[in-house]
XYZ file of C-alpha atoms in Angstrom:
667
model
C 9.243 -14.805 126.823
C 12.941 -14.924 125.883
C 12.231 -13.897 122.300
C 10.214 -10.904 123.544
C 12.954 -9.858 125.977
C 15.557 -9.349 123.244
C 13.874 -6.321 121.613
C 13.509 -4.771 125.045
C 17.286 -4.935 125.564
C 17.824 -3.456 122.128
C 15.515 -0.596 123.032
C 17.482 0.035 126.218
C 20.744 0.078 124.274
C 19.248 2.391 121.689
C 18.130 4.766 124.417
C 21.552 4.648 125.998
C 23.102 5.533 122.674
C 20.600 8.339 122.248
C 21.557 9.703 125.644
C 25.259 9.394 124.850
C 25.027 11.265 121.558
C 24.736 14.754 123.073
C 27.831 14.042 125.197
C 29.730 13.052 122.094
C 28.454 16.177 120.333
C 29.584 18.352 123.222
C 33.061 16.836 123.050
C 33.329 17.479 119.337
C 32.246 21.110 119.729
C 35.056 21.900 122.192
C 37.437 24.100 120.204
C 41.165 23.512 120.256
C 43.347 26.215 121.743
C 43.837 29.094 119.327
C 47.441 30.166 118.826
C 48.150 33.872 119.146
C 48.929 35.519 115.819
C 50.429 39.010 115.970
C 49.306 41.642 113.517
C 52.248 42.773 111.432
C 52.846 46.517 111.337
C 53.582 48.406 108.150
C 55.744 51.244 109.395
C 55.487 54.463 107.378
C 57.970 57.336 107.410
C 57.435 60.059 108.381
C 55.081 58.690 111.027
C 51.480 59.620 110.074
C 48.908 61.002 112.505
C 47.498 58.685 115.144
C 44.128 58.424 113.461
C 45.663 57.716 110.055
C 47.697 54.877 111.563
C 44.693 53.507 113.426
C 42.376 53.611 110.421
C 44.953 51.915 108.196
C 45.454 49.093 110.705
C 44.397 45.508 110.208
C 41.918 44.729 112.983
C 41.266 41.196 114.199
C 37.702 40.168 115.055
C 37.319 40.516 118.803
C 36.203 36.883 118.944
C 39.674 35.920 117.704
C 41.342 38.049 120.377
C 39.173 36.321 122.980
C 39.828 32.832 121.600
C 43.598 33.426 121.658
C 43.264 34.215 125.373
C 41.083 31.208 126.084
C 37.909 33.207 126.702
C 34.780 31.248 125.840
C 32.111 32.664 123.563
C 29.514 32.541 126.341
C 31.794 34.719 128.477
C 31.593 37.590 125.981
C 29.008 40.235 125.156
C 29.775 41.559 121.696
C 29.529 45.233 120.774
C 30.077 44.938 117.058
C 32.990 43.020 115.503
C 35.897 44.716 117.315
C 34.922 45.220 120.949
C 33.210 43.198 123.633
C 32.481 43.046 127.331
C 33.795 40.193 129.462
C 31.356 38.630 131.912
C 32.447 38.436 135.529
C 31.624 34.720 135.687
C 34.987 34.069 134.054
C 36.648 34.722 137.417
C 34.902 31.711 138.930
C 36.083 29.463 136.106
C 39.678 30.677 136.396
C 39.835 31.025 140.187
C 42.441 28.285 140.635
C 44.754 29.529 137.897
C 47.854 31.367 139.185
C 48.211 35.067 138.477
C 50.637 36.515 135.976
C 53.233 39.235 136.612
C 51.766 42.648 137.482
C 53.469 45.708 135.948
C 52.625 49.367 136.618
C 53.719 52.039 134.138
C 54.154 55.487 135.680
C 56.263 58.570 134.937
C 58.397 61.394 136.247
C 56.663 64.728 136.873
C 55.316 65.474 133.383
C 55.132 68.532 131.188
C 51.599 69.673 130.285
C 52.050 67.626 127.085
C 52.408 64.311 128.926
C 55.417 62.033 128.587
C 53.859 59.035 126.849
C 52.804 56.681 129.651
C 49.958 55.135 127.668
C 52.056 54.908 124.514
C 54.780 53.171 126.548
C 52.233 50.857 128.182
C 50.935 49.774 124.776
C 54.388 49.578 123.176
C 55.691 47.429 126.038
C 52.707 45.105 125.705
C 53.197 44.814 121.953
C 56.856 43.960 122.507
C 56.047 41.301 125.116
C 53.300 39.658 123.076
C 54.108 40.200 119.399
C 57.932 40.093 119.568
C 58.883 37.998 122.611
C 56.011 35.508 122.555
C 54.804 36.198 126.079
C 51.145 36.119 127.011
C 50.220 39.704 127.828
C 47.207 41.953 128.351
C 47.231 45.744 128.420
C 44.821 47.179 131.024
C 44.165 50.923 130.851
C 41.537 53.552 131.607
C 38.785 54.771 129.324
C 39.324 58.453 128.488
C 36.788 61.171 129.198
C 35.173 63.080 126.366
C 36.096 66.267 128.211
C 39.832 66.143 127.398
C 39.125 64.388 124.094
C 37.245 67.418 122.767
C 39.132 69.974 124.866
C 42.877 70.390 124.558
C 44.573 67.150 125.628
C 43.011 64.747 123.153
C 42.388 61.083 123.807
C 44.371 58.407 125.565
C 44.616 55.435 123.220
C 48.396 55.666 123.007
C 50.043 57.132 119.940
C 52.030 56.478 116.813
C 52.527 52.744 116.291
C 51.626 51.902 119.893
C 47.868 52.357 120.124
C 44.692 50.606 121.209
C 42.226 50.243 118.354
C 39.641 51.037 117.102
C 40.860 54.375 118.480
C 37.667 56.245 117.602
C 35.624 53.847 119.732
C 38.211 53.929 122.505
C 38.130 57.724 122.751
C 34.400 58.253 122.331
C 31.448 56.245 123.658
C 33.093 52.782 123.701
C 30.317 50.660 125.278
C 28.609 53.457 127.197
C 30.143 52.987 130.669
C 30.709 56.705 131.270
C 27.142 57.485 130.190
C 25.862 54.914 132.697
C 27.871 56.632 135.426
C 26.466 60.018 134.401
C 22.901 58.698 134.638
C 23.497 56.926 137.950
C 25.217 59.910 139.566
C 22.525 62.366 138.502
C 19.807 60.007 139.717
C 21.341 60.302 143.205
C 21.425 64.105 142.855
C 17.761 64.171 141.830
C 16.784 61.849 144.684
C 18.674 63.990 147.195
C 17.157 67.328 146.176
C 13.662 65.859 145.920
C 13.931 64.315 149.379
C 15.026 67.608 150.943
C 12.106 69.423 149.289
C 9.498 66.820 150.310
C 10.703 66.737 153.917
C 10.307 70.511 154.126
C 6.696 70.388 153.014
C 5.365 67.212 154.660
C 4.801 65.955 158.185
C 6.317 62.701 159.432
C 3.028 60.879 158.898
C 2.644 62.260 155.368
C 6.188 61.163 154.531
C 5.566 57.677 155.905
C 2.296 57.315 154.003
C 3.982 58.431 150.785
C 6.913 56.050 151.248
C 4.732 53.093 152.296
C 1.368 53.675 150.617
C -1.648 51.486 151.314
C -2.506 49.194 148.379
C -6.000 48.288 147.174
C -6.243 45.554 149.796
C -5.317 47.909 152.605
C -1.789 46.528 153.018
C 1.576 48.275 153.196
C 5.035 46.863 152.474
C 8.670 47.848 152.619
C 10.758 47.656 149.457
C 14.043 45.696 149.645
C 15.944 49.006 149.741
C 13.846 50.153 152.684
C 14.690 46.972 154.570
C 18.370 47.943 154.400
C 17.607 51.316 156.002
C 15.541 49.659 158.722
C 18.460 47.367 159.510
C 20.792 50.373 159.770
C 18.332 51.999 162.214
C 18.123 48.814 164.292
C 14.410 48.370 163.539
C 13.721 44.641 163.088
C 10.064 44.911 162.108
C 9.062 43.934 158.559
C 5.440 45.123 158.588
C 5.107 48.913 158.129
C 1.907 48.910 160.171
C 3.809 47.707 163.236
C 6.118 50.724 163.422
C 5.544 53.082 166.324
C 5.135 56.813 165.580
C 8.713 57.380 166.780
C 9.995 54.599 164.468
C 7.979 55.972 161.560
C 9.599 59.348 162.055
C 13.131 57.909 162.249
C 12.522 55.836 159.147
C 10.882 58.546 157.043
C 12.733 61.731 157.922
C 16.413 61.974 156.942
C 16.577 65.503 158.401
C 19.406 66.534 156.085
C 21.539 69.532 156.992
C 21.593 71.315 153.635
C 24.862 73.086 154.415
C 26.632 69.688 154.438
C 25.444 68.427 151.047
C 28.447 67.277 149.018
C 26.757 65.538 146.079
C 26.710 67.633 142.889
C 25.811 66.791 139.295
C 28.112 65.442 136.565
C 28.476 65.614 132.797
C 31.255 64.249 130.584
C 32.000 67.527 128.823
C 34.342 70.379 129.745
C 31.578 72.881 130.522
C 33.059 75.643 132.692
C 29.745 77.509 132.944
C 28.294 74.647 134.989
C 30.949 74.742 137.717
C 28.600 76.689 139.991
C 24.869 76.913 139.297
C 21.547 77.789 140.915
C 18.897 75.057 140.881
C 15.238 74.960 141.850
C 14.161 77.947 139.762
C 11.030 76.279 138.377
C 7.560 77.431 139.370
C 6.778 74.267 141.321
C 10.092 74.477 143.192
C 9.713 78.082 144.358
C 11.223 78.484 147.801
C 13.619 75.576 147.341
C 16.276 77.326 145.267
C 19.874 76.563 146.174
C 23.384 76.498 144.796
C 24.815 73.403 143.178
C 27.279 72.649 140.429
C 28.653 70.138 137.963
C 31.809 68.061 138.010
C 33.099 66.098 135.050
C 31.744 62.534 135.084
C 35.132 60.924 135.626
C 35.307 62.824 138.950
C 32.162 61.049 140.181
C 32.490 58.773 143.196
C 30.541 56.213 141.176
C 33.438 56.141 138.703
C 35.905 55.664 141.550
C 33.776 52.815 142.886
C 33.656 51.147 139.461
C 37.446 51.152 139.396
C 37.895 49.849 142.960
C 35.093 47.319 143.280
C 35.849 43.599 143.254
C 32.422 42.098 142.490
C 28.795 42.964 141.774
C 27.945 42.379 145.441
C 30.798 44.586 146.590
C 29.722 47.332 144.165
C 26.158 47.250 145.534
C 27.439 47.661 149.091
C 29.792 50.491 148.093
C 26.975 52.380 146.363
C 24.934 52.100 149.536
C 27.801 53.602 151.585
C 28.179 56.732 149.439
C 27.776 59.730 151.761
C 25.776 62.608 150.272
C 25.429 64.816 153.373
C 25.045 64.655 157.139
C 21.850 65.105 159.095
C 21.224 67.725 161.750
C 22.525 65.328 164.392
C 25.871 65.059 162.594
C 25.272 61.534 161.265
C 26.182 60.485 157.722
C 23.329 60.342 155.195
C 23.993 57.783 152.472
C 22.612 56.713 149.119
C 21.151 53.737 150.974
C 19.217 56.121 153.218
C 17.855 57.817 150.088
C 16.682 54.421 148.825
C 18.477 54.918 145.522
C 21.499 52.585 145.823
C 19.671 49.643 144.282
C 18.627 51.643 141.248
C 22.198 52.923 140.857
C 23.388 49.311 140.824
C 20.882 48.460 138.109
C 22.163 51.328 135.958
C 25.727 50.073 136.502
C 25.184 46.328 136.122
C 26.699 46.231 132.623
C 29.339 48.908 133.189
C 31.050 46.655 135.740
C 32.077 44.280 132.940
C 35.501 45.159 131.449
C 35.752 46.113 127.785
C 38.021 44.078 125.510
C 39.882 45.626 122.583
C 43.301 45.156 120.945
C 46.537 46.937 120.131
C 47.875 47.700 116.659
C 49.889 44.484 116.804
C 46.929 42.336 117.807
C 47.754 41.881 121.495
C 44.706 42.012 123.789
C 43.724 45.130 125.716
C 41.145 45.719 128.429
C 39.758 49.227 128.800
C 37.762 49.788 131.953
C 36.924 52.762 134.186
C 38.564 56.169 134.063
C 38.641 57.868 137.467
C 40.129 61.357 137.712
C 43.796 61.097 138.647
C 43.767 63.927 141.182
C 40.622 63.808 143.342
C 40.330 60.068 142.678
C 43.006 57.402 142.337
C 43.472 57.572 138.563
C 43.775 53.854 137.827
C 41.829 51.408 135.691
C 39.654 48.788 137.343
C 40.599 46.077 139.798
C 38.173 43.712 138.091
C 39.904 44.093 134.729
C 43.298 43.484 136.364
C 42.024 40.384 138.170
C 40.555 38.866 135.017
C 43.659 39.732 133.007
C 46.068 38.231 135.566
C 44.149 34.941 135.493
C 43.956 34.857 131.710
C 47.703 35.330 131.169
C 48.644 32.780 133.825
C 51.836 32.509 135.871
C 54.231 33.109 132.959
C 52.241 36.001 131.484
C 52.189 39.745 132.061
C 49.531 42.355 132.801
C 50.733 45.855 131.970
C 48.660 48.634 133.491
C 49.158 52.371 133.916
C 48.603 54.824 136.759
C 47.613 58.400 136.007
C 49.877 61.469 136.187
C 53.398 61.289 137.700
C 54.546 58.643 140.157
C 54.016 60.960 143.152
C 50.290 60.831 142.436
C 49.231 57.858 140.299
C 51.790 55.297 141.449
C 51.384 56.151 145.143
C 47.603 55.792 144.831
C 47.988 52.597 142.803
C 49.947 51.052 145.655
C 48.281 52.548 148.742
C 44.670 52.480 147.541
C 44.162 50.123 144.604
C 46.502 47.360 145.786
C 44.957 47.472 149.283
C 41.495 46.721 147.915
C 42.598 44.269 145.218
C 45.107 42.278 147.254
C 47.265 42.129 144.111
C 51.037 42.434 144.406
C 52.958 44.345 141.703
C 56.409 43.137 140.686
C 57.766 46.001 138.572
C 57.362 49.750 138.130
C 58.212 51.105 134.688
C 59.099 54.774 135.141
C 58.756 56.763 131.918
C 61.171 59.666 131.463
C 61.763 62.017 128.547
C 64.570 64.363 127.615
C 61.959 67.093 127.197
C 60.546 66.821 130.712
C 63.937 66.599 132.407
C 65.144 69.697 130.571
C 62.039 71.503 131.835
C 62.882 70.397 135.388
C 66.416 71.618 134.849
C 65.169 75.153 134.295
C 64.083 75.057 130.659
C 61.464 77.446 129.242
C 57.794 76.945 130.037
C 56.107 74.161 128.083
C 52.592 75.083 126.949
C 50.177 72.696 125.255
C 49.330 73.842 121.745
C 52.429 76.038 121.377
C 55.761 75.144 119.698
C 58.583 73.958 121.952
C 61.483 76.333 122.634
C 64.780 75.568 120.914
C 66.276 74.289 124.194
C 64.046 71.229 123.850
C 64.924 70.607 120.219
C 68.718 70.883 120.448
C 71.262 68.986 122.527
C 71.796 70.567 125.950
C 73.400 68.177 128.422
C 73.809 70.766 131.167
C 70.090 71.592 131.172
C 69.260 67.892 131.110
C 71.680 67.121 133.951
C 70.129 69.855 136.087
C 66.723 68.141 135.779
C 67.879 64.660 136.799
C 67.026 65.112 140.529
C 63.349 64.844 139.575
C 63.986 61.414 138.084
C 66.034 60.360 141.105
C 63.279 61.294 143.558
C 60.697 59.251 141.651
C 63.019 56.228 141.567
C 63.599 56.543 145.313
C 59.866 56.778 145.936
C 59.142 53.621 143.947
C 61.876 51.732 145.789
C 60.243 52.668 149.121
C 57.361 50.360 148.171
C 59.771 47.462 147.659
C 59.221 46.982 143.924
C 61.796 46.720 141.165
C 62.188 49.802 138.948
C 62.927 49.921 135.232
C 63.303 53.344 133.612
C 61.898 53.695 130.088
C 63.471 56.588 128.218
C 60.684 57.465 125.797
C 62.794 58.817 122.963
C 61.661 61.527 120.546
C 63.167 62.296 117.145
C 64.915 65.418 118.468
C 66.712 63.555 121.281
C 70.433 63.001 120.741
C 72.301 59.771 121.613
C 74.297 61.627 124.276
C 71.110 62.881 125.965
C 69.349 59.538 126.176
C 72.576 57.837 127.299
C 72.957 60.379 130.115
C 69.472 59.498 131.394
C 70.172 55.782 131.088
C 73.469 55.898 132.978
C 72.077 58.189 135.660
C 69.052 55.936 136.239
C 71.276 52.963 136.997
C 73.290 55.005 139.504
C 70.034 56.164 141.132
C 68.919 52.604 141.911
C 66.893 51.497 138.884
C 67.351 47.817 138.031
C 67.667 48.806 134.379
C 67.146 51.791 132.096
C 66.288 51.349 128.425
C 65.797 53.696 125.496
C 62.502 52.900 123.752
C 61.240 54.002 120.310
C 57.819 52.369 120.397
C 55.998 55.476 119.125
C 57.814 55.278 115.810
C 58.586 51.553 115.690
C 55.790 49.845 117.630
C 56.622 46.793 119.718
C 59.951 46.327 117.951
C 61.090 49.651 119.401
C 60.207 48.480 122.944
C 61.751 45.004 122.705
C 64.762 45.894 124.865
C 62.407 47.478 127.417
C 60.292 44.306 127.492
C 63.379 42.163 128.045
C 64.386 44.394 130.953
C 60.893 44.116 132.458
C 60.942 40.317 132.182
C 64.270 40.192 134.037
C 63.057 42.620 136.713
C 59.833 40.656 137.214
C 61.836 37.490 137.881
C 63.899 39.184 140.587
C 62.726 39.083 144.215
C 60.695 42.029 145.466
C 59.280 42.988 148.843
C 56.153 45.063 148.264
C 54.894 47.116 151.209
C 52.457 49.950 151.790
C 53.631 53.416 152.742
C 51.451 53.648 155.865
C 49.147 51.454 157.972
C 45.400 52.082 157.810
C 45.328 52.225 161.597
C 47.268 55.503 161.520
C 45.250 58.687 162.072
C 44.086 60.851 159.179
C 46.798 63.415 159.876
C 49.501 60.758 160.231
C 48.644 59.325 156.820
C 48.530 62.731 155.143
C 51.831 63.756 156.691
C 53.526 60.476 155.769
C 52.683 60.996 152.084
C 53.732 64.654 152.218
C 57.038 63.822 153.905
C 58.007 60.568 152.185
C 56.716 61.188 148.641
C 56.738 64.983 148.172
C 59.612 65.700 150.656
C 57.610 68.487 152.308
C 58.827 69.906 155.625
C 55.326 69.728 157.111
C 51.575 70.075 156.617
C 49.279 72.966 157.540
C 45.498 72.609 157.920
C 42.765 75.202 157.551
C 40.114 75.391 160.293
C 37.685 73.771 157.840
C 40.050 70.831 157.302
C 40.534 70.475 161.069
C 36.767 70.324 161.574
C 36.414 67.730 158.807
C 39.158 65.566 160.302
C 37.341 65.639 163.643
C 34.006 64.790 161.980
C 35.364 61.952 159.840
C 37.169 60.477 162.817
C 33.950 60.603 164.863
C 32.024 58.933 162.014
C 34.597 56.131 161.762
C 36.034 57.140 158.387
C 39.550 57.616 159.761
C 40.510 54.030 158.851
C 40.268 54.791 155.122
C 43.336 55.313 152.911
C 44.233 58.815 151.730
C 43.901 60.022 148.129
C 45.838 63.285 147.874
C 44.446 65.809 145.375
C 47.109 68.173 144.099
C 48.693 69.419 140.901
C 50.471 66.753 138.865
C 53.010 69.257 137.515
C 55.128 69.536 140.664
C 56.035 67.684 143.845
C 54.663 70.775 145.612
C 51.206 72.321 145.405
C 52.633 75.036 143.133
C 52.712 73.845 139.513
C 55.466 76.357 138.704
C 57.986 74.691 141.046
C 59.821 72.122 138.957
C 62.623 69.680 139.601
C 62.934 68.177 143.100
C 62.116 71.098 145.407
C 62.743 71.106 149.153
C 62.043 73.539 151.978
C 58.293 73.790 151.406
C 55.135 72.970 153.329
C 51.853 71.511 152.116
C 48.563 73.260 152.895
C 45.396 71.164 153.235
C 42.458 73.470 152.650
C 39.676 70.883 152.703
C 39.140 67.119 153.069
C 36.314 65.295 151.331
C 35.063 61.750 151.852
C 34.420 59.139 149.182
C 33.242 56.542 151.659
C 31.689 54.266 149.044
C 34.863 54.267 146.989
C 36.817 53.874 150.194
C 39.113 56.865 150.614
C 39.383 60.409 151.942
C 40.756 63.039 149.587
C 42.489 66.129 150.975
C 42.498 69.099 148.603
C 45.960 70.631 148.351
C 45.788 73.999 146.645
C 43.141 74.856 144.065
C 41.710 71.742 142.406
C 39.157 71.945 139.599
C 36.709 69.100 139.202
C 35.240 70.574 136.021
C 37.793 71.549 133.335
C 37.027 74.328 130.867
C 37.320 74.559 127.103
C 40.143 76.695 125.670
C 39.610 79.322 122.998
C 40.596 76.797 120.361
C 39.406 73.322 121.428
C 40.423 70.272 119.403
C 36.798 69.664 118.421
C 37.351 72.206 115.629
C 39.241 69.472 113.793
C 36.772 66.646 114.366
C 34.235 65.733 111.698
C 32.804 62.838 109.758
C 33.752 62.006 106.192
C 30.254 61.634 104.777
C 31.447 59.518 101.851
C 33.406 56.933 103.833
C 31.746 57.286 107.244
C 35.153 57.638 108.874
C 35.950 60.024 111.713
C 38.501 62.644 110.679
C 40.646 65.037 112.690
C 40.224 63.295 116.021
C 44.013 63.528 116.514
């Protein structure tokens, strides 16, 4: 018996070894930490075009960028060799890691040419990561194809401070904007179809169509229908058990067509679609009505993508999107239409942030691109959250808010930071000699036309006259309790005396530091001093606070922004706006933050008024609700949600080199 027992033990040991082998294999497959390696720039003089620089760049495989950040291969979805999506599961793995420092790049009131916020954002990141050895991630918005092919061009940065591949960045990227277009227009189609069917069918016909009898004589509610039943307070789960009154409440939305707010979207500047007539087909005779198109980045679905914090949160927000009110004055939502689930399915991949890189090989996340006037104009909360965990407590996340600080920065703080719970440490305020001369009374700056000589020659008096605009923006940032660093984005025509005047004045105005930066021409090396100033400012104590409490009334919140940020003497409301305030308050939307929609070219609602004007009032002509996104947006002055193409759009220059396959003329 003993001699027979020995082989049995050997078998047990052999099995144990066989079980242990996979564990050993798993240990050996764990990769060591990958050290970050910056990509060295080859600076050319004169500085070539953006696309020439981008196409000449050395591009790391995106898997290397991810490995340098500590992202696992199974947390990526690759879109070719140079871009990828990051799965949201990474947040669970990193949940106990402390956040890095949170930096917002904003600007003074810009010229129509823009003052280089994105270029500064990228240059600062390159300086932090490639020159100072700090862990850093750039987080910015995806640009719309409307401006890309219109007059503005793209938003990948510029010169030697860009996100690459810039063609991918400025065009389809991974298809997020197309997903939003499809999802938004699905809601529009569902809304118009529902109105038409309710006009032509009885309550019983509607119920039978929504809950048809199957071959076995049974009916059932879809999961989306169960959500509507819960909203109505109907606890029954069997359609056959509903009373006639319950069937009617469930089936008939009874939409008041005059209150419909949901239009269509397309990601092209197509002015002819601003106002249209729909329902002209033979089968739709008698159901014709006016509608229109907005640009896709103005869609509430885009705003939701940028403000959501999880897949579950996004699904709930889609359900809360208000498309109209019914004839009893109650809100009709995408959930009531039964379409919110399908919208979520169309957006399930778009919620994942896109990973790219800068010219110097530092990581960049590109995610969401909400309009900066009728929406909040900031990249996504999810991208920021992932980035802050990846860089850790000693790292930096550099993001950017759209337009000037009176719009983008205020919305970043009062809307985005409320929903994210993230606390920013530093505001980088971008200023240019050009813009301050314009605010000092310089000639009109027009995109596509040469600058007047006042902007190309030294003029300290003109520059000095424009400094109050800079001072007001610094004061506004300080009201939120964050530290301010002014970045003087220097152009070749600026003189040492001009940039020094801005620097000295900024310090007197309350900025913690003010630094001249040449990142456009020199890449991260040109922003090294700026990065050092940001590091120092981020280590200083701050006391972040919101501008207003959510408990304040709609008017109180509007008037606080107008008074404290714009310096308006007061606010006037049209009768339409008064009625909307009453309605939104009755519906319980008054607790939402405010997203002011106004021109970005002035503190006032008049784009022609430059500098730091006083003695004016703000007129609110209309207030709209983005309940799913989570804000109300008052319209101040005339706001277009569909831009138009100029006589000479930039698409004239864009083509494909058929021999090399490269895009030419994009910028």
